[in-house]
Short mmCIF file of C-alpha atoms in Angstrom, two decimals:
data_model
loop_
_atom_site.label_atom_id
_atom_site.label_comp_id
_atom_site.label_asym_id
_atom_site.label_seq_id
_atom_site.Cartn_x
_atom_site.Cartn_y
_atom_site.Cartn_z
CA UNK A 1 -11.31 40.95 -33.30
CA UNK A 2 -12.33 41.51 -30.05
CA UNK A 3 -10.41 40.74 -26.65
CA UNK A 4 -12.09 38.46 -24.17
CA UNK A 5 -13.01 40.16 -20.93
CA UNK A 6 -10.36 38.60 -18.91
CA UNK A 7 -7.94 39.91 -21.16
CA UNK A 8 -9.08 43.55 -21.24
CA UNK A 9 -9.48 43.76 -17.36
CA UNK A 10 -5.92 42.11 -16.86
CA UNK A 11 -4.56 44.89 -19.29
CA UNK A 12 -6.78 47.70 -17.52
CA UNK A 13 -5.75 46.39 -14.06
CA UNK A 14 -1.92 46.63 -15.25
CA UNK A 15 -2.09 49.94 -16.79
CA UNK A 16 -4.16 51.16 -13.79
CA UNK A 17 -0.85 49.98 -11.54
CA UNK A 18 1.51 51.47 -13.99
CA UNK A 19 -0.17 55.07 -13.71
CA UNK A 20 -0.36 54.71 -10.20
CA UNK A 21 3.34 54.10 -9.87
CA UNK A 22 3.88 57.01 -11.76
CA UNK A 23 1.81 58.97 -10.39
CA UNK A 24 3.83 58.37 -6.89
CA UNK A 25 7.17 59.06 -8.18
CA UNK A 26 5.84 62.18 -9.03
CA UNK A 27 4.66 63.39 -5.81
CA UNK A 28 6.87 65.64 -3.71
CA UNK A 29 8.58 63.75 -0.55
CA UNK A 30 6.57 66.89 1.31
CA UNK A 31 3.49 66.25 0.29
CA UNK A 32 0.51 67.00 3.05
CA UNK A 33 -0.37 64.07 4.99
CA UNK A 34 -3.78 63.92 4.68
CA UNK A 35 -4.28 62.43 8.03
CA UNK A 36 -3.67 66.05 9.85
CA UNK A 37 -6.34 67.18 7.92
CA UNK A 38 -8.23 69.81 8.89
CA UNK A 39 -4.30 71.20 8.98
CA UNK A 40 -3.04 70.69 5.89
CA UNK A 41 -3.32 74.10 4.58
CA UNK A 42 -2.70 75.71 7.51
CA UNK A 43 1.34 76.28 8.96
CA UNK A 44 2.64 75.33 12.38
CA UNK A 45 2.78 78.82 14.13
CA UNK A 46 -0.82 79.23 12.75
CA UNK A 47 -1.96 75.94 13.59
CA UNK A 48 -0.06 76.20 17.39
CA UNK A 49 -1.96 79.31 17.58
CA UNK A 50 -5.34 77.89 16.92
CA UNK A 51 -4.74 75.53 19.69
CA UNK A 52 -3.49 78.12 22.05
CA UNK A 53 -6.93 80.15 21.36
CA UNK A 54 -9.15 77.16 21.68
CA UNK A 55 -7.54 75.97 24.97
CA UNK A 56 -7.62 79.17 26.52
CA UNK A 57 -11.49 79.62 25.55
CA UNK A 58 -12.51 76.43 26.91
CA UNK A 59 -15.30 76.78 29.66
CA UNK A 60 -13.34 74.22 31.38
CA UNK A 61 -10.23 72.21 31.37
CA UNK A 62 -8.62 69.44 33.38
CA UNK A 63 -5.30 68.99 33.59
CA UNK A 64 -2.56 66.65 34.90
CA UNK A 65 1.17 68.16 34.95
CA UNK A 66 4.39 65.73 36.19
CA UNK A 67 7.55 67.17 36.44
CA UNK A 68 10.32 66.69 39.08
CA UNK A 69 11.95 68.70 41.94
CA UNK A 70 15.43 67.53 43.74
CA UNK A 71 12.71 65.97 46.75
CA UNK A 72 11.19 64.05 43.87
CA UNK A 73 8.39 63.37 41.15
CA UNK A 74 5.49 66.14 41.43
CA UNK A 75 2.35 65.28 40.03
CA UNK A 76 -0.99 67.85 39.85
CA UNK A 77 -4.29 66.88 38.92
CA UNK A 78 -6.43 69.84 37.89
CA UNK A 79 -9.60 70.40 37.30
CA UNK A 80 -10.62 74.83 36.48
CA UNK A 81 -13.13 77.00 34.62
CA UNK A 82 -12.83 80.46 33.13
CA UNK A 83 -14.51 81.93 36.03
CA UNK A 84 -11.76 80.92 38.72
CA UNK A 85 -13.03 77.67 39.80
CA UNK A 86 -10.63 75.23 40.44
CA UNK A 87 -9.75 72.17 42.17
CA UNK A 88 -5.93 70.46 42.75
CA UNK A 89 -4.34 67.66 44.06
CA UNK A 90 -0.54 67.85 44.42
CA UNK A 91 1.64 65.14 44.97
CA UNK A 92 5.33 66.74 45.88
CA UNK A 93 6.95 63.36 46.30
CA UNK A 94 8.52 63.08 50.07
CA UNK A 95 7.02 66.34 50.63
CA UNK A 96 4.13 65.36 50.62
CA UNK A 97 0.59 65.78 49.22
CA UNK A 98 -1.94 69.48 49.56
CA UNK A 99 -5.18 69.98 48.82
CA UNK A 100 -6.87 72.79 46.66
CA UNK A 101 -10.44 74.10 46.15
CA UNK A 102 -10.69 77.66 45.36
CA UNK A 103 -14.27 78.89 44.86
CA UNK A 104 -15.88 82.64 44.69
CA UNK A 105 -12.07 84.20 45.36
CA UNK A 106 -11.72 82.16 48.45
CA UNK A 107 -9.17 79.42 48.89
CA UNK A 108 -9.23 76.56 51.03
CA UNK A 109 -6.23 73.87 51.34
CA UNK A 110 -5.58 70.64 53.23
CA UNK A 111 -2.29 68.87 53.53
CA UNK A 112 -0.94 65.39 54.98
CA UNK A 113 1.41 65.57 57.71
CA UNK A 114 4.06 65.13 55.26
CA UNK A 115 3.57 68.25 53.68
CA UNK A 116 2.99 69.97 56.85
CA UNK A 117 6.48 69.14 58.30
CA UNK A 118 7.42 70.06 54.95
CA UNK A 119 6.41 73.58 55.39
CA UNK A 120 8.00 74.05 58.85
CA UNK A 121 11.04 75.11 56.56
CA UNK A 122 9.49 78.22 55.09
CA UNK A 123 7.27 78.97 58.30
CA UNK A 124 9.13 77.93 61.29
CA UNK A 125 8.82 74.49 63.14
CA UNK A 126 5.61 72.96 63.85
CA UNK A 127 5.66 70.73 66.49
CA UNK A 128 4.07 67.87 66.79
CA UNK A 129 0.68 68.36 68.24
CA UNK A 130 0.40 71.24 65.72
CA UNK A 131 0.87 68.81 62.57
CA UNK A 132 -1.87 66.12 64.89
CA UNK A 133 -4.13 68.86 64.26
CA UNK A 134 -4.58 70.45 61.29
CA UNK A 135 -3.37 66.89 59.23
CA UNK A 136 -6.43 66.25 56.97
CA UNK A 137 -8.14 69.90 57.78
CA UNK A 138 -8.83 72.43 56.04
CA UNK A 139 -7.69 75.60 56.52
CA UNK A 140 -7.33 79.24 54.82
CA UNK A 141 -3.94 79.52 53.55
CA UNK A 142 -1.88 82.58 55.26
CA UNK A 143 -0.10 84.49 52.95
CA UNK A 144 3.50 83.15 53.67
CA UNK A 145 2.44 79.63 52.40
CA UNK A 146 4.27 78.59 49.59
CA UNK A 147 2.98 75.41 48.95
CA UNK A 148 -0.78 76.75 48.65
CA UNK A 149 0.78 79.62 46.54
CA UNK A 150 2.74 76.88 44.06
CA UNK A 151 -0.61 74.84 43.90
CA UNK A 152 -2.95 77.91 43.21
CA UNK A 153 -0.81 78.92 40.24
CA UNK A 154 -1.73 75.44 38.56
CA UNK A 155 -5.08 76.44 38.66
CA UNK A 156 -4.25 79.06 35.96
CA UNK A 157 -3.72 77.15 32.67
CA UNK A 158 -1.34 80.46 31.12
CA UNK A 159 1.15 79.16 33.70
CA UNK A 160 1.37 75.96 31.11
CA UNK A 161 0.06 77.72 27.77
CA UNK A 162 3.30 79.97 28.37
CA UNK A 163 5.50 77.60 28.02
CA UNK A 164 4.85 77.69 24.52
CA UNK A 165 3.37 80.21 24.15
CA UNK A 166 6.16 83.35 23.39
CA UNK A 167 8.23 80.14 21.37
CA UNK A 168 5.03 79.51 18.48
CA UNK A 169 6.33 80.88 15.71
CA UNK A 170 8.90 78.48 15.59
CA UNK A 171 6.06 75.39 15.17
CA UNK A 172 6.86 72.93 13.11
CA UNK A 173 4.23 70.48 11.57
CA UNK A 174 5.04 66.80 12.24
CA UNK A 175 3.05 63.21 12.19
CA UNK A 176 -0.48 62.47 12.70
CA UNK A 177 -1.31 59.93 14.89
CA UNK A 178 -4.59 57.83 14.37
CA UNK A 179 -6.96 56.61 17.38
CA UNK A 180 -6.17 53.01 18.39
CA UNK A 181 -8.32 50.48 17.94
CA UNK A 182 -11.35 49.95 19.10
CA UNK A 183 -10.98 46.84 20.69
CA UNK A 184 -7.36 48.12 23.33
CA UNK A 185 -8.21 48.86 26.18
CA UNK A 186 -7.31 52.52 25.63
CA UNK A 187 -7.90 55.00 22.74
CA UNK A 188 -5.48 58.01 22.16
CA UNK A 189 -7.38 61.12 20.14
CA UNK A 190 -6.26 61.75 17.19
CA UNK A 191 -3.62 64.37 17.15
CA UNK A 192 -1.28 66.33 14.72
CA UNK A 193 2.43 66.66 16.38
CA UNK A 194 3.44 69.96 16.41
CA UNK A 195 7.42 70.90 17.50
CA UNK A 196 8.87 74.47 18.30
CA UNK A 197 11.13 76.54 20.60
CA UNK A 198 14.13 78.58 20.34
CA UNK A 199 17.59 79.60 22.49
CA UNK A 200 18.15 75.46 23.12
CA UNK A 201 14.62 75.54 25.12
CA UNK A 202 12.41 73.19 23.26
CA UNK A 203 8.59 72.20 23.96
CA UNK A 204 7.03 69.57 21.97
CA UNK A 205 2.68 69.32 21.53
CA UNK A 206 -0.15 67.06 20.31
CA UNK A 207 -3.27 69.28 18.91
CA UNK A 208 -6.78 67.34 18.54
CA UNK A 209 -7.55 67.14 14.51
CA UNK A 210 -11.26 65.75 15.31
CA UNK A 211 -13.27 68.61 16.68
CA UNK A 212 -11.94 71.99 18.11
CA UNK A 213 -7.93 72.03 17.87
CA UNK A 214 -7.55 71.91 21.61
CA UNK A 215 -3.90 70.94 22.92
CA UNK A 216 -3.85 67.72 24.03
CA UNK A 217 -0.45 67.44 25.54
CA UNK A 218 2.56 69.78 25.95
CA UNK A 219 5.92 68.49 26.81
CA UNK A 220 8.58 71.40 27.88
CA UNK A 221 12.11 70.73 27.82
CA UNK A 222 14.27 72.68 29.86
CA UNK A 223 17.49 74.55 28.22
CA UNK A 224 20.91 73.84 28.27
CA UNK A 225 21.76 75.17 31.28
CA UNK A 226 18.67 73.64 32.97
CA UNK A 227 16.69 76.91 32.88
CA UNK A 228 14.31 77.88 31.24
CA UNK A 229 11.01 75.68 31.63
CA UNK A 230 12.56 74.58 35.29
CA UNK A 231 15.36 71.71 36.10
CA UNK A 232 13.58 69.03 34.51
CA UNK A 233 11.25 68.54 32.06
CA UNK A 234 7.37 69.28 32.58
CA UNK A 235 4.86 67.34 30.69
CA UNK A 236 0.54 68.43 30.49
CA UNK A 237 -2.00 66.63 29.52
CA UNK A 238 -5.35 68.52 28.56
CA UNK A 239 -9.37 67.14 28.69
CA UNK A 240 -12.64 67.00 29.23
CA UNK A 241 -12.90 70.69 27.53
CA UNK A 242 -15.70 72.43 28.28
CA UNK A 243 -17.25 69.45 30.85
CA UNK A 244 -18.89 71.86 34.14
CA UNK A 245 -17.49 70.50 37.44
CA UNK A 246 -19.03 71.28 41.17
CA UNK A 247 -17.05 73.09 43.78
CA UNK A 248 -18.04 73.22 47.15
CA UNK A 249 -16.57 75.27 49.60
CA UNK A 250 -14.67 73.31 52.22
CA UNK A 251 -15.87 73.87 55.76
CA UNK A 252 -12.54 74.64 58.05
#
């Protein structure tokens, strides 16, 4: 005697469940997350090292860093290429902001007056006609500048990649996150969350799963003591790989 349909699919659909379940219970509480594919087979130091390569071979990078200093919040926007171009724009909270554009080996920067009084510490006063002037001009950096010294070295993405960097054997493999949706506002990339770091210094990174494993973001704590990766944390953000910018040589 034959079952009717309904039956058989009810009993197919239950033992279906039933192996499922099983099946589940079964799996180790490590298993892969098959959202950080293409990482799955791969470890943290050697995926943190992928990301490290691909970064550092990029034709191009931007870059936006935010950390702190005891005059306040310093941001950098960034913009370089692997044959020395670069551009930045850094924000050194009551300090003021300074210009960067650094073309063919030859730097140019311009500062606010803020920044300018700013310096009078490091390179004697400035008074004020002299800030009148050369606010909002630019100029060729002398070699006891500081600030143009502090801003050129963001134009060199090892200064960031080195935070890291010495610490990525210690990478540790964490969540996946998934792009939002299309219809936010924003999208995030999707990213596998790698941790690492060693002597109480820790660092924190998202690499891009979709595409070249660039670094997406780096977050560097500092150590116990506060040395280490600075006072106060320092937090990058990496994109547009590989997209050419102009530079144009500022006119003094």
């Amino acid at each position: 005697m034959r079952l009717p349909a309904r039956v058989s699919a009810a009993a197919l659909s239950a033992a279906t469940a039933l192996v499922l379940a099983t099946a589940c219970d079964l799996l180790p509480d490590d298993a892969p997350d098959t959202a950080a594919a293409p990482y799955a087979r791969l470890t943290g130091p050697e995926v943190t090292n992928k990301a490290l390569a691909a970064t550092r071979a990029a034709k191009a990078v931007r870059m936006t860093v935010r950390t702190a200093t005891p005059d306040g919040p310093v941001e950098a926007y960034v913009a370089t290429d692997i044959r020395g171009a670069c551009t930045v724009t850094l924000s050194m909270g009551a300090a003021g902001t300074l210009e960067l554009v650094r073309t063919g080996g030859t730097v140019r920067t311009r500062s606010d007056a803020a920044m300018l009084r700013a310096a009078s510490t490091a390179r004697g006063p400035r008074g004020d006609a002299e800030v009148k002037r050369l606010t909002g001009r630019w100029v060729e950096p002398g070699d006891d500048d500081r600030q143009a010294k502090t801003a050129e070295r963001y134009c060199d993405r090892e200064t960031f990649l080195g935070l890291l960097a010495p610490t990525s054997g210690t990478a540790r493999k964490g969540k996946a996150t998934a792009p939002a949706s299309r219809t936010t506002a924003s999208r995030t990339a999707p990213a596998l969350a790698v941790t690492g770091g060693a002597d109480g210094r820790k660092w924190s990174a998202s690499i891009a799963t979709d595409g070249r494993p660039y670094l997406l973001k780096l977050r560097a704590a500092p150590g116990p003591d506060g040395t280490g990766h600075g006072a106060t944390p320092v937090t990058v953000e990496f994109s547009e790989f590989g997209k050419p910018f102009t530079v144009q040589q500022p006119k003094p």
